[in-house]
Structures are given as structure tokens and as C-alpha cells.
Amino acid sequence: MAERRIEFNRMSLMTLEPLLGAPLAVQIHVTAVTPAALLGAYILLRPKGTPLHRLLGRIWMVLMVVTAISSFFIHELDLFYGFSPIHFLSIATLFGSWNAIAAARRGDIRLHKRIVAGLYFGGIGLAGLFTFLPGRIMHAVVFTGAEWPAVLAAAVIGSILIAIVLRRRRGRLIAR
């Protein structure tokens, strides 16, 4: 009896080809935002006010500014003279970065924390979700054309972000 070989449909998990073929501005943007996402999560989870926090915070701010500035050279969603509503988020990131640094320097740590959390969850979390939509470069990088994993990943990431926000709000209500 001949041996039957069952082969499952195998989808490669990730490919950098779409990113390597993307414009330089997109490559710079992704190169800055990827470590910013990881470093930002680490900073948010670690003790605050330490020398390490300050050093990593400075690095994170530089990465966020590079991410925001590089976005002005990305015109894939050409809705208004090469720009789209996402560019408003880049402007908000630049102003937020400036204000977060200013708040920390003058000792307004509560405001600093709020701004930085907003930059992270809005600038990286929310904006990042949109980059994984079908038809976008990062969708092609991560999901290589499969639609359902992208929707599932967006739902999971969105649920995690919502849980973090609700947990923080609940903690504030209990503290009062």
C-alpha cells in the first residue's frame, strides 16, 4: 500500500519583502516605531523616576519624534495633497513629546504620565492597529496576504489596549 502523505496548507508567518521594497520613509518609520513600541511597554511596566527610566525615556522620545517626522514623508493614504488624518496624530505626537518633557522638567509628573501614556496607547497602539489592516504594508509583512489572522490580531490587540485602559481607570476610581 502506498504511503499517503498529508500536507497541510502552510502559510509563512512573516516576510520582510514588502517592507524592503517600500519607500525609504516607510523603512525609517518602521525602524523607529518598532523599538519604540517594545521600549515603551518596558518603560510603562518598570519603576519610574530611576536613572534607567530617564535614560530609556529619552531614547523612547527620540524614537517617537523620528517616527512622527518620518510619517510626513509617507503618502500612501493620499486624501488631501498627499496627507491623511493619520498625519494629525504625528503633529499631536510632536507636541505631546515636547509637552511630556516640559512637564517632567517642571516636576508635573502626573501630567507627564498622562501625556506619555497617551502617546504610547494612541500613537503606537491605536495607530499601530491601522497598519495591520489588509492592503497596508505591515499587513503584508506580518500576515503575508491572509485576511483572518489580521482581523484576529487586531481584535486581540484592541482588547488588550481596552483592558489596560479600563484597568487604569478602575485603579484611579479605587484610589479616590
PDB file of C-alpha atoms in Angstrom:
ATOM      1  CA  MET A   1       0.000   0.000   0.000  1.00  0.00           C
ATOM      2  CA  ALA A   2       1.376   3.350  -1.000  1.00  0.00           C
ATOM      3  CA  GLU A   3       2.082   5.735   1.813  1.00  0.00           C
ATOM      4  CA  ARG A   4      -0.214   8.744   1.719  1.00  0.00           C
ATOM      5  CA  ARG A   5       1.304  11.992   2.691  1.00  0.00           C
ATOM      6  CA  ILE A   6      -0.984  14.647   4.094  1.00  0.00           C
ATOM      7  CA  GLU A   7       0.234  18.145   3.519  1.00  0.00           C
ATOM      8  CA  PHE A   8      -1.407  20.991   5.330  1.00  0.00           C
ATOM      9  CA  ASN A   9      -1.735  24.419   3.833  1.00  0.00           C
ATOM     10  CA  ARG A  10       1.276  26.143   5.301  1.00  0.00           C
ATOM     11  CA  MET A  11       1.351  29.880   5.414  1.00  0.00           C
ATOM     12  CA  SER A  12       4.669  31.562   6.066  1.00  0.00           C
ATOM     13  CA  LEU A  13       4.451  33.559   9.254  1.00  0.00           C
ATOM     14  CA  MET A  14       6.249  36.690   8.173  1.00  0.00           C
ATOM     15  CA  THR A  15       8.183  38.192   5.302  1.00  0.00           C
ATOM     16  CA  LEU A  16      10.197  41.404   5.158  1.00  0.00           C
ATOM     17  CA  GLU A  17       9.931  41.654   1.363  1.00  0.00           C
ATOM     18  CA  PRO A  18       7.082  44.220   1.336  1.00  0.00           C
ATOM     19  CA  LEU A  19       8.989  46.376   3.817  1.00  0.00           C
ATOM     20  CA  LEU A  20      12.291  46.082   1.949  1.00  0.00           C
ATOM     21  CA  GLY A  21      10.500  47.145  -1.225  1.00  0.00           C
ATOM     22  CA  ALA A  22       8.786  50.079   0.492  1.00  0.00           C
ATOM     23  CA  PRO A  23       9.937  53.696   0.224  1.00  0.00           C
ATOM     24  CA  LEU A  24      12.824  54.777   2.490  1.00  0.00           C
ATOM     25  CA  ALA A  25      10.489  56.891   4.653  1.00  0.00           C
ATOM     26  CA  VAL A  26       8.400  53.806   5.458  1.00  0.00           C
ATOM     27  CA  GLN A  27      11.531  51.826   6.328  1.00  0.00           C
ATOM     28  CA  ILE A  28      12.774  54.597   8.650  1.00  0.00           C
ATOM     29  CA  HIS A  29       9.313  54.876  10.204  1.00  0.00           C
ATOM     30  CA  VAL A  30       9.095  51.155  10.958  1.00  0.00           C
ATOM     31  CA  THR A  31      12.719  51.049  12.152  1.00  0.00           C
ATOM     32  CA  ALA A  32      11.906  53.766  14.714  1.00  0.00           C
ATOM     33  CA  VAL A  33       8.424  52.690  15.793  1.00  0.00           C
ATOM     34  CA  THR A  34       9.224  49.011  16.371  1.00  0.00           C
ATOM     35  CA  PRO A  35      11.765  49.574  19.159  1.00  0.00           C
ATOM     36  CA  ALA A  36       9.601  52.454  20.437  1.00  0.00           C
ATOM     37  CA  ALA A  37       6.694  50.034  20.897  1.00  0.00           C
ATOM     38  CA  LEU A  38       8.810  47.489  22.745  1.00  0.00           C
ATOM     39  CA  LEU A  39      10.773  50.020  24.792  1.00  0.00           C
ATOM     40  CA  GLY A  40       7.620  51.969  25.662  1.00  0.00           C
ATOM     41  CA  ALA A  41       5.925  48.860  27.026  1.00  0.00           C
ATOM     42  CA  TYR A  42       9.016  48.081  29.089  1.00  0.00           C
ATOM     43  CA  ILE A  43       9.176  51.625  30.477  1.00  0.00           C
ATOM     44  CA  LEU A  44       5.462  51.627  31.356  1.00  0.00           C
ATOM     45  CA  LEU A  45       5.868  48.404  33.320  1.00  0.00           C
ATOM     46  CA  ARG A  46       9.077  49.293  35.185  1.00  0.00           C
ATOM     47  CA  PRO A  47       9.660  51.587  38.188  1.00  0.00           C
ATOM     48  CA  LYS A  48       9.540  55.288  37.397  1.00  0.00           C
ATOM     49  CA  GLY A  49      11.940  58.081  38.296  1.00  0.00           C
ATOM     50  CA  THR A  50      15.090  55.956  38.260  1.00  0.00           C
ATOM     51  CA  PRO A  51      18.166  56.887  36.207  1.00  0.00           C
ATOM     52  CA  LEU A  52      17.371  53.934  33.919  1.00  0.00           C
ATOM     53  CA  HIS A  53      13.822  55.245  33.438  1.00  0.00           C
ATOM     54  CA  ARG A  54      15.160  58.661  32.479  1.00  0.00           C
ATOM     55  CA  LEU A  55      17.699  57.230  30.019  1.00  0.00           C
ATOM     56  CA  LEU A  56      15.226  54.863  28.372  1.00  0.00           C
ATOM     57  CA  GLY A  57      12.616  57.631  28.347  1.00  0.00           C
ATOM     58  CA  ARG A  58      14.975  59.906  26.414  1.00  0.00           C
ATOM     59  CA  ILE A  59      15.679  57.157  23.899  1.00  0.00           C
ATOM     60  CA  TRP A  60      11.941  56.462  23.586  1.00  0.00           C
ATOM     61  CA  MET A  61      11.179  60.151  22.981  1.00  0.00           C
ATOM     62  CA  VAL A  62      13.803  60.327  20.225  1.00  0.00           C
ATOM     63  CA  LEU A  63      12.289  57.226  18.608  1.00  0.00           C
ATOM     64  CA  MET A  64       8.806  58.762  18.814  1.00  0.00           C
ATOM     65  CA  VAL A  65       9.976  62.039  17.257  1.00  0.00           C
ATOM     66  CA  VAL A  66      11.744  60.159  14.432  1.00  0.00           C
ATOM     67  CA  THR A  67       8.575  58.105  13.928  1.00  0.00           C
ATOM     68  CA  ALA A  68       6.400  61.230  13.757  1.00  0.00           C
ATOM     69  CA  ILE A  69       8.731  63.177  11.450  1.00  0.00           C
ATOM     70  CA  SER A  70       9.218  60.237   9.093  1.00  0.00           C
ATOM     71  CA  SER A  71       5.445  59.905   8.728  1.00  0.00           C
ATOM     72  CA  PHE A  72       5.299  63.261   6.938  1.00  0.00           C
ATOM     73  CA  PHE A  73       7.192  61.658   4.069  1.00  0.00           C
ATOM     74  CA  ILE A  74       4.756  58.742   3.795  1.00  0.00           C
ATOM     75  CA  HIS A  75       1.889  59.452   1.429  1.00  0.00           C
ATOM     76  CA  GLU A  76       0.239  56.078   0.859  1.00  0.00           C
ATOM     77  CA  LEU A  77      -3.159  57.296   2.044  1.00  0.00           C
ATOM     78  CA  ASP A  78      -3.385  60.331  -0.214  1.00  0.00           C
ATOM     79  CA  LEU A  79      -6.577  62.014   0.972  1.00  0.00           C
ATOM     80  CA  PHE A  80      -5.513  65.671   0.959  1.00  0.00           C
ATOM     81  CA  TYR A  81      -2.441  66.723  -1.049  1.00  0.00           C
ATOM     82  CA  GLY A  82      -0.566  63.588  -0.035  1.00  0.00           C
ATOM     83  CA  PHE A  83      -1.617  63.692   3.599  1.00  0.00           C
ATOM     84  CA  SER A  84      -4.253  61.852   5.598  1.00  0.00           C
ATOM     85  CA  PRO A  85      -5.879  62.152   9.032  1.00  0.00           C
ATOM     86  CA  ILE A  86      -3.100  59.985  10.486  1.00  0.00           C
ATOM     87  CA  HIS A  87      -0.730  62.923   9.975  1.00  0.00           C
ATOM     88  CA  PHE A  88      -2.688  64.831  12.625  1.00  0.00           C
ATOM     89  CA  LEU A  89      -1.569  62.107  15.013  1.00  0.00           C
ATOM     90  CA  SER A  90       2.034  62.821  14.022  1.00  0.00           C
ATOM     91  CA  ILE A  91       1.565  66.503  14.827  1.00  0.00           C
ATOM     92  CA  ALA A  92      -0.022  65.546  18.151  1.00  0.00           C
ATOM     93  CA  THR A  93       2.938  63.224  18.838  1.00  0.00           C
ATOM     94  CA  LEU A  94       5.435  66.025  18.270  1.00  0.00           C
ATOM     95  CA  PHE A  95       3.543  68.423  20.535  1.00  0.00           C
ATOM     96  CA  GLY A  96       2.925  65.661  23.080  1.00  0.00           C
ATOM     97  CA  SER A  97       6.609  64.760  23.186  1.00  0.00           C
ATOM     98  CA  TRP A  98       7.545  68.388  23.810  1.00  0.00           C
ATOM     99  CA  ASN A  99       4.876  68.757  26.499  1.00  0.00           C
ATOM    100  CA  ALA A 100       5.801  65.473  28.218  1.00  0.00           C
ATOM    101  CA  ILE A 101       9.425  66.578  28.508  1.00  0.00           C
ATOM    102  CA  ALA A 102       8.409  70.034  29.723  1.00  0.00           C
ATOM    103  CA  ALA A 103       6.040  68.553  32.326  1.00  0.00           C
ATOM    104  CA  ALA A 104       8.734  66.212  33.660  1.00  0.00           C
ATOM    105  CA  ARG A 105      11.284  69.020  33.857  1.00  0.00           C
ATOM    106  CA  ARG A 106       8.991  71.241  35.870  1.00  0.00           C
ATOM    107  CA  GLY A 107       8.051  68.354  38.163  1.00  0.00           C
ATOM    108  CA  ASP A 108       4.480  67.832  36.975  1.00  0.00           C
ATOM    109  CA  ILE A 109       4.806  64.053  36.924  1.00  0.00           C
ATOM    110  CA  ARG A 110       1.052  63.428  36.846  1.00  0.00           C
ATOM    111  CA  LEU A 111       0.753  65.372  33.553  1.00  0.00           C
ATOM    112  CA  HIS A 112       3.933  63.740  32.232  1.00  0.00           C
ATOM    113  CA  LYS A 113       2.468  60.279  32.890  1.00  0.00           C
ATOM    114  CA  ARG A 114      -0.825  61.155  31.180  1.00  0.00           C
ATOM    115  CA  ILE A 115       0.879  62.544  28.093  1.00  0.00           C
ATOM    116  CA  VAL A 116       3.306  59.636  27.759  1.00  0.00           C
ATOM    117  CA  ALA A 117       0.518  57.071  28.217  1.00  0.00           C
ATOM    118  CA  GLY A 118      -1.482  58.890  25.537  1.00  0.00           C
ATOM    119  CA  LEU A 119       1.495  58.917  23.189  1.00  0.00           C
ATOM    120  CA  TYR A 120       2.053  55.227  23.717  1.00  0.00           C
ATOM    121  CA  PHE A 121      -1.524  53.970  23.530  1.00  0.00           C
ATOM    122  CA  GLY A 122      -2.662  56.441  20.876  1.00  0.00           C
ATOM    123  CA  GLY A 123       0.482  56.944  18.841  1.00  0.00           C
ATOM    124  CA  ILE A 124       1.688  53.370  18.903  1.00  0.00           C
ATOM    125  CA  GLY A 125      -1.270  51.226  19.979  1.00  0.00           C
ATOM    126  CA  LEU A 126      -4.156  52.751  18.076  1.00  0.00           C
ATOM    127  CA  ALA A 127      -2.180  53.901  15.043  1.00  0.00           C
ATOM    128  CA  GLY A 128      -0.408  50.550  15.001  1.00  0.00           C
ATOM    129  CA  LEU A 129      -3.692  48.711  14.695  1.00  0.00           C
ATOM    130  CA  PHE A 130      -4.439  50.546  11.464  1.00  0.00           C
ATOM    131  CA  THR A 131      -1.117  49.498   9.940  1.00  0.00           C
ATOM    132  CA  PHE A 132      -2.193  45.858  10.116  1.00  0.00           C
ATOM    133  CA  LEU A 133      -5.347  46.336   8.043  1.00  0.00           C
ATOM    134  CA  PRO A 134      -5.479  44.393   4.779  1.00  0.00           C
ATOM    135  CA  GLY A 135      -3.818  46.267   1.947  1.00  0.00           C
ATOM    136  CA  ARG A 136      -1.234  48.000   4.176  1.00  0.00           C
ATOM    137  CA  ILE A 137       2.484  47.187   4.085  1.00  0.00           C
ATOM    138  CA  MET A 138       2.692  45.878   7.648  1.00  0.00           C
ATOM    139  CA  HIS A 139      -0.244  43.573   6.982  1.00  0.00           C
ATOM    140  CA  ALA A 140       1.706  42.074   4.109  1.00  0.00           C
ATOM    141  CA  VAL A 141       4.844  41.807   6.274  1.00  0.00           C
ATOM    142  CA  VAL A 142       3.181  40.067   9.191  1.00  0.00           C
ATOM    143  CA  PHE A 143       0.350  38.114   7.610  1.00  0.00           C
ATOM    144  CA  THR A 144       1.569  37.592   4.011  1.00  0.00           C
ATOM    145  CA  GLY A 145      -1.850  38.078   2.497  1.00  0.00           C
ATOM    146  CA  ALA A 146      -4.019  36.105   4.899  1.00  0.00           C
ATOM    147  CA  GLU A 147      -7.076  38.089   5.972  1.00  0.00           C
ATOM    148  CA  TRP A 148      -8.408  36.252   9.032  1.00  0.00           C
ATOM    149  CA  PRO A 149      -5.184  36.363  11.103  1.00  0.00           C
ATOM    150  CA  ALA A 150      -5.090  40.139  10.645  1.00  0.00           C
ATOM    151  CA  VAL A 151      -8.621  40.557  11.912  1.00  0.00           C
ATOM    152  CA  LEU A 152      -7.914  38.217  14.822  1.00  0.00           C
ATOM    153  CA  ALA A 153      -4.676  40.036  15.704  1.00  0.00           C
ATOM    154  CA  ALA A 154      -6.417  43.421  15.553  1.00  0.00           C
ATOM    155  CA  ALA A 155      -9.178  42.134  17.822  1.00  0.00           C
ATOM    156  CA  VAL A 156      -6.678  40.733  20.334  1.00  0.00           C
ATOM    157  CA  ILE A 157      -4.516  43.884  20.353  1.00  0.00           C
ATOM    158  CA  GLY A 158      -7.588  46.083  20.619  1.00  0.00           C
ATOM    159  CA  SER A 159      -8.937  44.003  23.501  1.00  0.00           C
ATOM    160  CA  ILE A 160      -5.633  44.231  25.347  1.00  0.00           C
ATOM    161  CA  LEU A 161      -5.497  48.009  24.917  1.00  0.00           C
ATOM    162  CA  ILE A 162      -9.085  48.372  26.120  1.00  0.00           C
ATOM    163  CA  ALA A 163      -8.340  46.152  29.131  1.00  0.00           C
ATOM    164  CA  ILE A 164      -5.291  48.244  30.049  1.00  0.00           C
ATOM    165  CA  VAL A 165      -7.266  51.485  29.798  1.00  0.00           C
ATOM    166  CA  LEU A 166     -10.179  50.115  31.831  1.00  0.00           C
ATOM    167  CA  ARG A 167      -7.817  48.709  34.449  1.00  0.00           C
ATOM    168  CA  ARG A 168      -6.102  52.089  34.824  1.00  0.00           C
ATOM    169  CA  ARG A 169      -9.439  53.880  35.164  1.00  0.00           C
ATOM    170  CA  ARG A 170     -10.671  51.365  37.723  1.00  0.00           C
ATOM    171  CA  GLY A 171      -7.449  51.816  39.694  1.00  0.00           C
ATOM    172  CA  ARG A 172      -7.956  55.594  39.725  1.00  0.00           C
ATOM    173  CA  LEU A 173     -11.535  55.220  40.959  1.00  0.00           C
ATOM    174  CA  ILE A 174     -10.457  52.890  43.776  1.00  0.00           C
ATOM    175  CA  ALA A 175      -7.622  55.261  44.787  1.00  0.00           C
ATOM    176  CA  ARG A 176     -10.081  58.124  45.239  1.00  0.00           C
TER     177      ARG A 176
END
